[in-house]
XYZ file of C-alpha atoms in Angstrom:
669
model
C -0.093 -0.185 0.251
C 1.054 3.816 -0.482
C 3.273 4.731 2.109
C 6.290 7.374 2.396
C 9.672 6.465 -0.266
C 12.393 5.500 1.981
C 15.618 7.856 2.275
C 18.084 7.955 0.204
C 20.736 6.808 3.238
C 18.119 3.539 4.309
C 17.886 2.893 0.275
C 21.309 2.773 -0.303
C 21.754 0.879 3.138
C 19.022 -1.946 1.572
C 20.680 -2.082 -1.558
C 23.862 -2.685 -0.122
C 22.646 -5.582 2.189
C 20.605 -6.678 -1.035
C 24.073 -7.080 -3.073
C 25.914 -9.039 -0.329
C 22.916 -11.233 0.436
C 21.216 -12.182 -2.873
C 18.958 -14.645 -1.204
C 17.683 -12.234 1.184
C 17.341 -9.666 -1.735
C 14.731 -12.359 -3.502
C 12.752 -12.234 -0.102
C 12.973 -8.069 0.502
C 11.811 -6.673 -2.652
C 9.553 -7.136 -5.552
C 8.219 -5.937 -8.661
C 4.749 -5.675 -9.590
C 3.657 -4.637 -13.396
C 0.429 -3.672 -14.527
C -0.868 -3.132 -17.808
C -4.010 -1.279 -19.086
C -6.407 -0.747 -21.790
C -9.611 1.071 -22.294
C -12.394 2.270 -24.982
C -11.275 -0.294 -27.284
C -14.931 0.032 -29.392
C -14.512 -3.159 -31.330
C -10.982 -2.601 -32.610
C -9.849 -5.976 -32.658
C -8.126 -6.164 -35.875
C -6.189 -3.129 -37.564
C -9.363 -1.846 -39.748
C -11.930 0.952 -39.717
C -14.546 -0.190 -41.176
C -16.715 2.256 -41.692
C -14.222 4.655 -43.464
C -12.701 1.740 -45.131
C -9.118 2.390 -44.027
C -6.373 0.855 -42.190
C -5.971 1.633 -38.472
C -2.470 2.669 -36.630
C -3.756 1.064 -33.659
C -5.885 -1.993 -32.588
C -5.806 -4.669 -30.116
C -3.680 -6.892 -32.801
C -1.182 -3.747 -31.774
C -1.492 -3.621 -27.933
C -0.877 -7.709 -28.137
C 2.460 -7.139 -29.510
C 3.403 -5.234 -26.457
C 1.667 -7.163 -24.196
C 3.188 -10.151 -25.571
C 6.848 -7.829 -25.112
C 5.779 -7.182 -21.749
C 5.031 -10.586 -20.850
C 8.422 -11.776 -21.599
C 10.155 -8.946 -18.894
C 7.245 -9.910 -16.501
C 5.584 -13.371 -16.883
C 3.084 -12.480 -13.693
C 1.764 -8.867 -14.935
C -1.376 -8.284 -14.192
C -4.024 -6.803 -17.591
C -6.771 -4.852 -17.256
C -9.567 -3.370 -19.468
C -11.536 -0.159 -18.604
C -14.955 -0.971 -20.478
C -16.617 0.392 -23.960
C -15.104 -2.731 -25.258
C -18.409 -4.249 -26.939
C -19.376 -1.424 -29.129
C -18.368 0.110 -32.529
C -16.208 -0.764 -35.341
C -19.304 -3.413 -36.205
C -18.296 -5.357 -33.179
C -21.996 -5.387 -32.159
C -23.335 -7.326 -35.219
C -21.888 -10.300 -34.016
C -22.708 -10.229 -30.165
C -24.801 -13.499 -30.983
C -21.619 -15.407 -31.403
C -20.352 -17.191 -28.108
C -18.128 -15.882 -27.313
C -18.708 -12.233 -28.426
C -15.300 -11.666 -30.513
C -14.384 -8.864 -28.142
C -14.575 -11.120 -25.282
C -12.592 -13.727 -27.150
C -10.411 -11.456 -27.578
C -9.921 -10.560 -24.228
C -9.327 -14.240 -23.463
C -7.177 -15.000 -25.953
C -4.793 -12.488 -24.359
C -5.345 -13.538 -20.818
C -6.963 -10.594 -19.314
C -7.116 -10.942 -15.747
C -10.442 -8.258 -15.202
C -12.342 -5.876 -17.127
C -14.455 -3.214 -15.807
C -17.605 -2.530 -17.991
C -18.315 0.737 -19.576
C -21.450 2.196 -20.134
C -21.456 1.525 -24.106
C -21.568 -2.736 -22.949
C -25.262 -1.959 -21.713
C -26.433 -0.358 -25.482
C -27.934 -3.631 -26.515
C -29.672 -5.083 -23.578
C -29.110 -6.732 -20.568
C -28.998 -10.484 -21.417
C -26.192 -9.234 -23.683
C -24.210 -7.639 -20.750
C -24.509 -10.666 -18.981
C -23.582 -13.097 -21.886
C -20.712 -11.373 -22.294
C -19.494 -11.398 -18.298
C -20.045 -15.246 -18.550
C -17.836 -15.821 -21.485
C -15.465 -13.558 -20.010
C -12.308 -15.897 -17.959
C -11.706 -13.170 -15.940
C -13.256 -11.388 -12.705
C -15.802 -8.668 -14.112
C -15.829 -5.747 -12.026
C -18.443 -2.988 -11.273
C -18.516 -1.884 -7.769
C -21.036 0.785 -8.254
C -23.708 -1.232 -9.220
C -26.581 -2.038 -7.274
C -29.529 -4.660 -7.697
C -33.039 -3.802 -6.040
C -32.105 -5.453 -2.877
C -28.964 -3.083 -2.016
C -26.379 -5.735 -2.780
C -23.492 -5.441 -5.786
C -24.274 -6.694 -8.650
C -20.819 -7.358 -9.696
C -18.025 -7.415 -7.537
C -16.281 -4.736 -6.443
C -12.889 -5.705 -6.219
C -10.270 -8.740 -6.582
C -7.045 -9.014 -4.934
C -4.849 -10.672 -6.849
C -1.440 -12.538 -5.535
C 1.160 -11.373 -7.954
C 4.938 -12.785 -6.684
C 3.761 -12.809 -3.146
C 2.262 -9.167 -3.089
C -1.334 -8.495 -2.470
C -2.658 -6.474 -5.289
C -6.150 -5.142 -5.299
C -7.959 -4.167 -8.223
C -11.421 -2.404 -7.578
C -13.978 -1.156 -10.664
C -16.111 1.187 -10.990
C -18.059 1.883 -13.710
C -19.645 5.509 -15.461
C -22.575 6.597 -13.252
C -24.967 8.081 -15.774
C -26.082 4.538 -17.650
C -29.860 5.725 -15.839
C -29.363 8.449 -17.891
C -28.270 7.620 -21.188
C -30.567 4.266 -21.246
C -33.695 5.985 -19.754
C -35.309 5.493 -22.839
C -35.305 1.298 -21.977
C -34.285 0.953 -18.257
C -34.362 -2.616 -18.801
C -30.742 -2.130 -20.543
C -29.523 -1.870 -16.871
C -32.157 -3.907 -15.341
C -33.787 -1.240 -13.892
C -30.626 -1.167 -11.001
C -28.738 1.834 -9.575
C -25.607 3.545 -10.015
C -23.761 5.425 -7.177
C -20.815 7.624 -8.142
C -17.225 7.320 -8.500
C -16.510 9.384 -5.439
C -19.046 7.668 -3.343
C -18.170 3.773 -4.357
C -14.483 4.672 -4.151
C -14.372 5.723 -0.104
C -17.017 2.808 0.641
C -14.161 0.024 -1.118
C -11.286 1.824 0.414
C -12.964 1.168 3.810
C -13.412 -2.427 2.802
C -9.969 -2.925 1.579
C -8.451 -1.682 4.968
C -5.907 -3.654 5.847
C -6.238 -6.552 3.342
C -3.829 -5.468 0.615
C -0.260 -4.386 -0.244
C -1.037 -2.311 -3.426
C -4.563 -0.663 -4.650
C -5.314 0.253 -7.558
C -8.656 1.849 -9.400
C -9.963 0.608 -12.800
C -12.362 2.970 -13.729
C -14.499 3.634 -16.643
C -14.872 7.650 -16.052
C -12.986 10.395 -17.117
C -10.207 13.384 -15.471
C -13.491 15.794 -15.205
C -17.224 14.242 -14.206
C -20.458 14.685 -16.013
C -23.343 16.194 -15.077
C -22.299 17.941 -12.192
C -20.334 14.931 -10.746
C -17.097 14.738 -9.475
C -14.501 13.443 -11.929
C -11.804 11.318 -11.142
C -9.459 14.098 -10.643
C -11.106 15.377 -7.715
C -11.044 11.274 -6.470
C -7.246 11.457 -6.574
C -7.330 14.381 -4.856
C -9.441 13.216 -1.795
C -8.068 9.436 -1.646
C -4.959 9.591 -3.509
C -2.865 8.964 -0.097
C -4.982 5.393 -0.056
C -4.520 4.473 -3.604
C -1.141 3.774 -5.309
C -2.634 4.177 -9.321
C -5.322 4.812 -10.979
C -6.452 3.566 -14.334
C -9.585 5.488 -16.009
C -11.281 5.674 -19.471
C -14.330 6.849 -20.956
C -13.494 10.313 -22.076
C -11.014 8.678 -24.790
C -8.401 11.144 -23.611
C -4.345 10.807 -23.329
C -4.038 10.849 -19.750
C -0.449 10.393 -18.110
C -0.323 13.003 -14.845
C 0.152 12.714 -11.075
C -2.199 13.839 -8.784
C -1.955 14.238 -5.092
C 0.925 11.585 -5.359
C -0.914 8.720 -7.160
C -0.227 8.316 -10.986
C -3.599 8.572 -13.307
C -3.381 7.437 -16.690
C -5.641 6.879 -19.542
C -4.946 5.341 -22.862
C -6.701 7.060 -25.215
C -9.304 5.007 -27.464
C -9.354 2.005 -29.732
C -5.929 0.559 -28.817
C -4.170 4.280 -29.399
C -1.694 3.512 -26.266
C -1.462 0.887 -23.393
C -0.889 2.202 -19.595
C 1.903 0.909 -17.653
C 2.792 1.090 -14.106
C 5.686 -0.961 -12.316
C 6.013 -0.828 -8.903
C 9.020 -1.513 -7.111
C 8.444 -2.630 -3.641
C 10.455 -3.364 -0.445
C 9.812 -6.170 2.454
C 9.765 -3.885 6.001
C 8.322 -5.182 9.138
C 7.037 -8.070 7.533
C 5.049 -5.845 5.285
C 5.494 -4.406 1.172
C 5.850 -1.233 1.263
C 5.889 0.529 -2.661
C 9.076 2.036 -3.021
C 8.880 3.537 -6.456
C 6.577 4.067 -8.748
C 7.311 4.300 -12.950
C 3.997 5.197 -14.784
C 3.459 6.006 -18.627
C 1.603 5.215 -21.919
C 3.317 3.021 -24.299
C 2.147 4.404 -28.356
C 0.786 1.387 -29.853
C 1.225 2.880 -33.455
C 5.144 2.219 -32.835
C 4.631 -1.595 -32.807
C 3.850 -4.222 -35.657
C 0.954 -6.179 -35.146
C 0.950 -9.344 -33.730
C 0.841 -12.096 -36.271
C -0.915 -14.218 -33.838
C -2.922 -12.078 -32.859
C -4.260 -11.409 -36.625
C -4.445 -15.137 -37.494
C -7.004 -15.609 -34.800
C -9.336 -12.885 -35.696
C -8.764 -12.936 -39.268
C -12.439 -14.440 -39.977
C -14.037 -11.728 -38.186
C -11.865 -9.324 -40.103
C -13.191 -11.235 -43.386
C -16.910 -10.583 -42.088
C -16.585 -7.049 -41.181
C -15.363 -5.853 -44.375
C -18.024 -8.127 -46.740
C -20.726 -6.647 -44.147
C -19.537 -2.892 -44.684
C -19.226 -3.215 -48.688
C -22.524 -4.010 -49.094
C -24.066 -1.777 -51.111
C -27.592 -0.774 -50.699
C -28.209 2.246 -52.895
C -26.606 5.064 -54.917
C -24.950 8.684 -53.798
C -25.410 11.037 -56.915
C -22.984 13.742 -55.345
C -20.523 14.199 -52.817
C -22.607 15.865 -49.729
C -19.767 18.101 -48.119
C -16.052 18.795 -49.730
C -14.178 20.636 -48.506
C -14.943 19.997 -44.892
C -13.414 22.656 -43.258
C -13.300 26.286 -43.813
C -10.187 26.862 -42.583
C -7.682 23.628 -41.427
C -9.146 22.834 -38.346
C -12.295 24.719 -38.676
C -15.160 21.904 -39.831
C -17.523 24.047 -41.981
C -20.208 21.465 -41.147
C -20.736 22.922 -37.753
C -20.481 26.512 -38.909
C -23.380 26.151 -41.473
C -26.359 24.117 -42.239
C -25.171 20.942 -44.499
C -26.542 17.617 -46.087
C -25.524 15.113 -44.290
C -27.076 16.205 -41.072
C -30.123 17.736 -42.922
C -30.470 13.862 -44.323
C -30.450 12.499 -40.470
C -33.185 14.872 -39.615
C -35.168 14.281 -42.847
C -34.890 10.487 -41.994
C -36.064 10.513 -38.261
C -38.736 13.470 -38.743
C -40.161 11.063 -41.512
C -39.796 7.960 -39.283
C -41.419 9.611 -36.398
C -43.670 12.024 -38.500
C -42.370 14.927 -36.648
C -42.629 18.212 -37.417
C -39.044 19.573 -35.631
C -35.956 17.314 -35.387
C -32.305 17.333 -33.782
C -29.151 15.493 -34.851
C -25.568 15.692 -34.152
C -22.275 15.459 -36.400
C -20.645 12.544 -34.421
C -17.887 13.251 -36.306
C -16.600 16.280 -38.572
C -15.137 14.786 -41.173
C -18.905 12.537 -41.981
C -19.217 12.392 -46.007
C -21.347 10.833 -48.486
C -18.950 10.664 -51.359
C -20.778 10.347 -55.258
C -21.209 6.778 -56.293
C -22.414 3.661 -54.510
C -24.024 4.201 -50.945
C -22.356 1.055 -48.981
C -23.674 -0.396 -45.870
C -20.642 1.386 -43.871
C -21.517 4.653 -45.167
C -24.526 4.245 -42.519
C -21.729 4.107 -39.922
C -20.061 6.675 -41.087
C -22.350 9.583 -40.820
C -24.122 7.829 -37.709
C -21.380 6.009 -35.644
C -23.745 5.243 -32.726
C -26.079 2.445 -32.239
C -28.590 5.091 -31.255
C -32.628 4.219 -30.968
C -35.041 6.974 -32.207
C -37.717 8.529 -30.001
C -40.841 11.027 -30.928
C -41.636 13.616 -27.698
C -43.890 16.367 -27.723
C -42.584 19.683 -26.471
C -44.310 23.083 -26.368
C -42.260 25.992 -28.472
C -41.030 27.071 -24.822
C -39.714 23.954 -24.305
C -37.720 23.438 -27.692
C -36.624 26.826 -27.575
C -34.907 25.970 -24.255
C -33.236 22.701 -25.747
C -31.886 24.834 -28.664
C -30.281 26.765 -25.982
C -28.686 23.806 -24.536
C -27.821 22.205 -27.431
C -26.756 24.668 -30.192
C -26.173 28.014 -28.501
C -23.535 27.104 -26.062
C -21.593 25.416 -28.360
C -19.947 27.787 -29.803
C -17.412 30.829 -27.598
C -18.871 34.435 -27.582
C -17.805 36.836 -30.262
C -15.104 39.524 -29.555
C -14.347 42.310 -31.594
C -11.208 41.521 -34.003
C -12.350 37.644 -34.215
C -11.889 36.518 -37.606
C -13.194 33.014 -36.762
C -16.287 31.676 -35.040
C -14.702 28.632 -31.923
C -16.291 26.272 -30.313
C -16.568 25.915 -26.512
C -13.925 23.684 -25.253
C -16.449 21.825 -22.750
C -18.691 20.728 -24.905
C -17.710 17.596 -27.126
C -18.983 18.211 -30.633
C -21.633 15.121 -30.393
C -23.439 17.330 -27.824
C -24.009 19.826 -30.643
C -27.088 19.424 -32.454
C -28.371 21.033 -35.521
C -32.345 21.491 -35.683
C -34.696 20.930 -39.039
C -38.030 21.748 -39.148
C -37.764 25.449 -37.556
C -35.691 28.328 -38.720
C -33.375 30.350 -36.182
C -30.172 32.341 -35.649
C -27.666 31.577 -33.171
C -26.656 35.303 -32.133
C -22.877 34.695 -30.494
C -22.339 38.012 -29.677
C -24.646 37.608 -26.923
C -23.953 35.532 -23.438
C -24.356 31.802 -23.411
C -28.183 30.765 -22.476
C -29.504 34.143 -24.749
C -28.543 33.280 -28.490
C -31.268 31.857 -30.328
C -33.339 34.016 -31.784
C -36.016 34.312 -34.166
C -37.114 31.302 -34.405
C -39.936 30.732 -36.826
C -42.114 27.718 -37.875
C -43.779 27.263 -41.246
C -42.796 30.885 -41.873
C -44.340 32.356 -38.445
C -42.933 33.180 -35.022
C -42.847 29.988 -33.323
C -45.224 30.615 -29.992
C -44.360 29.280 -26.327
C -47.641 27.553 -26.134
C -47.444 25.963 -29.424
C -47.311 22.220 -29.635
C -44.866 20.308 -31.702
C -43.413 16.622 -31.982
C -39.482 16.415 -31.766
C -37.548 13.882 -32.902
C -34.372 13.087 -31.312
C -31.907 9.814 -30.557
C -32.561 7.675 -26.997
C -29.141 9.207 -25.932
C -30.325 12.596 -26.045
C -34.003 12.185 -24.974
C -32.123 10.594 -21.515
C -30.015 13.897 -21.527
C -32.962 16.304 -21.846
C -35.561 14.299 -19.433
C -32.607 14.437 -16.595
C -32.277 18.334 -17.475
C -36.055 18.952 -17.117
C -36.631 19.935 -20.521
C -38.459 17.042 -21.898
C -41.265 14.912 -19.797
C -40.970 11.156 -20.284
C -45.156 11.212 -20.484
C -44.884 12.780 -23.565
C -43.216 10.149 -25.591
C -45.037 9.385 -28.780
C -42.909 7.275 -30.718
C -40.510 4.721 -29.726
C -38.348 3.316 -32.792
C -35.436 1.113 -33.407
C -32.079 1.603 -34.244
C -31.253 5.362 -36.391
C -28.359 4.345 -38.383
C -30.992 1.322 -39.800
C -33.166 3.643 -40.729
C -30.862 5.718 -42.873
C -29.868 2.292 -44.725
C -33.561 1.719 -44.955
C -34.229 5.014 -46.524
C -31.596 4.903 -49.488
C -32.141 1.746 -50.134
C -35.605 2.268 -50.670
C -35.161 4.979 -52.925
C -35.445 4.348 -56.831
C -33.324 7.105 -57.623
C -29.508 8.260 -56.416
C -29.488 10.252 -53.540
C -28.806 13.534 -53.297
C -27.530 16.149 -51.509
C -30.315 18.485 -49.959
C -30.075 21.663 -47.725
C -32.702 23.965 -46.717
C -30.056 26.613 -44.973
C -32.672 26.831 -41.863
C -30.167 28.519 -39.599
C -27.296 30.752 -39.242
C -24.662 32.333 -36.866
C -25.152 35.872 -36.705
C -23.339 38.583 -34.318
C -19.828 38.127 -35.371
C -18.291 40.884 -37.746
C -15.211 38.782 -38.944
C -13.604 41.830 -40.983
C -10.419 42.380 -39.076
C -8.003 44.473 -42.053
C -5.896 41.305 -41.720
C -8.162 38.896 -42.212
C -6.784 37.144 -45.515
C -3.581 37.537 -44.132
C -4.472 35.589 -41.166
C -6.601 32.492 -43.471
C -3.498 32.410 -45.333
C -1.251 32.141 -42.743
C -3.775 29.249 -41.176
C -3.457 27.461 -44.497
C 0.224 27.473 -44.682
C 0.580 26.337 -41.329
C 2.333 29.623 -40.022
C -0.873 29.965 -37.589
C -2.595 26.866 -35.934
C -6.609 26.714 -34.896
C -5.959 25.568 -31.184
C -7.663 22.040 -30.301
C -8.510 20.710 -27.180
C -5.628 19.014 -24.630
C -6.825 15.802 -25.702
C -7.334 16.446 -29.445
C -11.670 16.065 -29.301
C -12.569 19.233 -30.007
C -11.463 21.431 -32.507
C -11.298 25.047 -32.878
C -11.540 26.089 -29.547
C -10.685 29.828 -29.091
C -11.071 32.148 -31.855
C -8.169 33.876 -34.140
C -7.967 37.288 -33.267
C -6.484 40.103 -35.305
C -5.762 42.438 -32.158
C -4.572 39.321 -30.330
C -2.258 38.061 -33.205
C -0.532 41.324 -33.830
C 0.265 42.009 -30.111
C 1.832 38.426 -30.043
C 4.023 39.393 -32.807
C 2.458 36.779 -35.625
C 1.432 39.226 -37.924
C 3.010 42.880 -39.023
C 1.721 46.122 -37.582
C -0.958 47.889 -38.933
C -0.220 50.241 -42.669
C -1.655 53.708 -42.713
C -4.349 52.731 -44.679
C -5.756 50.133 -42.312
C -7.808 50.393 -39.683
C -7.921 48.635 -36.326
C -10.664 46.688 -35.351
C -12.981 48.223 -32.672
C -12.277 46.948 -29.402
C -16.057 46.908 -28.273
C -18.702 44.190 -29.262
C -21.905 46.116 -31.655
C -24.431 46.582 -29.554
C -27.153 44.920 -32.052
C -25.048 42.354 -33.937
C -26.536 41.312 -37.323
C -23.758 40.298 -39.241
C -23.869 36.760 -40.652
C -21.350 34.264 -39.917
C -18.506 35.182 -43.091
C -20.038 38.658 -43.939
C -20.921 39.315 -47.703
C -19.437 42.087 -49.027
C -21.378 45.658 -49.480
C -22.154 45.266 -52.869
C -22.649 41.195 -53.188
C -20.735 40.600 -56.536
C -23.417 39.197 -59.294
C -23.611 35.568 -60.469
C -23.318 34.635 -64.263
C -19.984 36.150 -64.882
C -16.387 35.176 -64.328
C -13.954 35.919 -60.881
C -10.178 36.076 -60.495
C -9.010 34.352 -57.720
C -6.954 36.285 -55.286
C -4.943 35.707 -52.134
C -6.840 34.046 -49.018
C -9.636 32.864 -51.236
C -11.141 29.192 -51.502
C -14.083 28.123 -52.674
C -16.438 28.744 -49.784
C -15.366 31.642 -49.619
C -16.448 32.799 -53.157
C -19.517 31.480 -52.977
C -20.353 33.163 -49.738
C -19.375 36.443 -51.959
C -21.701 35.328 -54.959
C -24.569 33.219 -53.382
C -24.207 34.796 -49.883
C -23.817 31.318 -48.532
C -20.567 29.002 -48.888
C -22.345 25.595 -49.250
C -22.615 26.344 -52.756
C -19.301 26.279 -53.606
C -19.986 23.143 -55.294
C -21.749 24.880 -58.087
C -18.437 26.615 -58.772
C -16.479 23.663 -58.469
C -18.422 21.546 -60.990
C -18.010 24.705 -63.504
C -14.828 24.778 -63.318
C -13.553 21.110 -63.094
C -11.170 21.940 -66.231
C -8.879 24.062 -63.914
C -9.520 22.873 -60.557
C -8.309 19.499 -59.888
C -8.587 19.403 -56.425
C -11.279 21.577 -54.715
C -8.790 22.398 -51.613
C -6.321 23.823 -53.886
C -7.344 26.843 -56.114
C -4.589 29.393 -57.603
C -4.240 32.606 -57.077
C -4.888 34.327 -60.622
C -6.985 31.611 -61.932
C -9.926 32.655 -63.844
C -13.067 31.289 -62.580
C -16.762 30.951 -63.777
C -19.561 31.876 -61.798
C -22.906 30.381 -62.660
C -25.866 32.533 -62.160
C -27.516 31.925 -58.963
């Protein structure tokens, strides 16, 4: 168990004695190694079946690392912290015995598996099936049955070279929110928080173990007001020797309150490793030294024996993903970024999300719909529509709901799910950025109503000019809203939806998209109604074009969140860049941005020029241009860039690479 390290003098004496008496050293020193993976999400083989691309990381890569580490320490402990059995088509084989992911965990001889929230996506019968098939111990100490007893073990004490190592497991506590649409998925059980359950478990382990580690499916930062693992470490770090965490898909290698905290990303990006050097003192083992770090799976060659073992799974997955169900007439989104690092599909209404919302509204018979772009690179390209394309644009196994809402409720939902996502505009900004505290999969775009997001205003008061069927939406008007079960659970918990107002419960949204395309007699075409826009941002700093040019050349980088999961978390700002020396000072002919926010801003996301050029002629490309900005200039919207692209394919070979001086044909509006 965690204690103060030996003094340098005492450590030197111990080492001297150890050298002099080798037999004694074997009895008084020991090493314990623990490896961890997390959020594998079906990435058994090194292939992403939705995108049809090789993956640089996978369980096959992790298997090579595990094998190498076992050569050094055959008695190491191997654990996984959940979200293993969902995504990358693995759920399509959940009826196999054993389920392929469980087969992989058993093949690599995992000692412990802590459940994740996605294990509960497909019904309680599948969770229990997988637990029975797993050869190690399954942990989830914070899940309680109706009689008040724990459903699964909270911990397991392993004997590693004579050292008692306790591994305790805790799942994310919000499964009743995410699975609210069907509580039978978690058998109507109760979940306690990581903070609460860690305290209970540590009391139960008092005096029983030499080393205590946590295996917790929860991130450093909590959700829904619940304390995260950072706070757990701050409170209980003196009683815990290491914390292995998951859920947030983050790369974490920190020491908090003296305890190492590790999270290895997702899809086997890393393998976490902690090595404890122990010394026996007064008959008890003491942790004298701890080495912790992450091993990069992309640096190793996948294990050949592992690939052979799961070759059949790879073949079946590829065949399923490649099945054609329809045809795409034109590419939906290209380019997918306004600038490198800024996805345009978040800043403008787009055809991909309009397709998802259209399918949802038709299935439910709804008036309005909301949907999120789970991946900023989601796209449908001209050509065959394959099974994998539905997964590409809708990666989660969410089901569809229809709920009655008032106009007042809908506006509040829009504020929460759309308005809060953006950072507030400040004078001098030349880009619009995203709130780093909100994941992109929690940003919804709405269909069926027209609206504006005024980012000059504080969060909570940004949604304006909401109309339904051409008329202002009244607070008392009743509509039916289509949304997925995950969002339904969160909004019920937030008090913005009522369970009694559910009018529709359906199957998987992704399957509905597939069936919609399969039923079409003509190719699927991109359609976008441009029913919303961002306003309140005057992006015309005098050096805007220069800033854009420097972003494209790589001289200026659009910032991302620390874990890399949220792009574009801070706006590029002319005055700030000049103050930092990244731009030259303004010349006499340039006017600095007024350092105040307009009182009643009405400028759209990318302002048009005072006199909009007339389409139907030609245009000479100048520095800082892209097809998106030229489209904005001529048509008042950037999404019509494809019209210009198709009219100029003779001279434009790559839509992302137009050249200064090129003369483009601009078709009539």
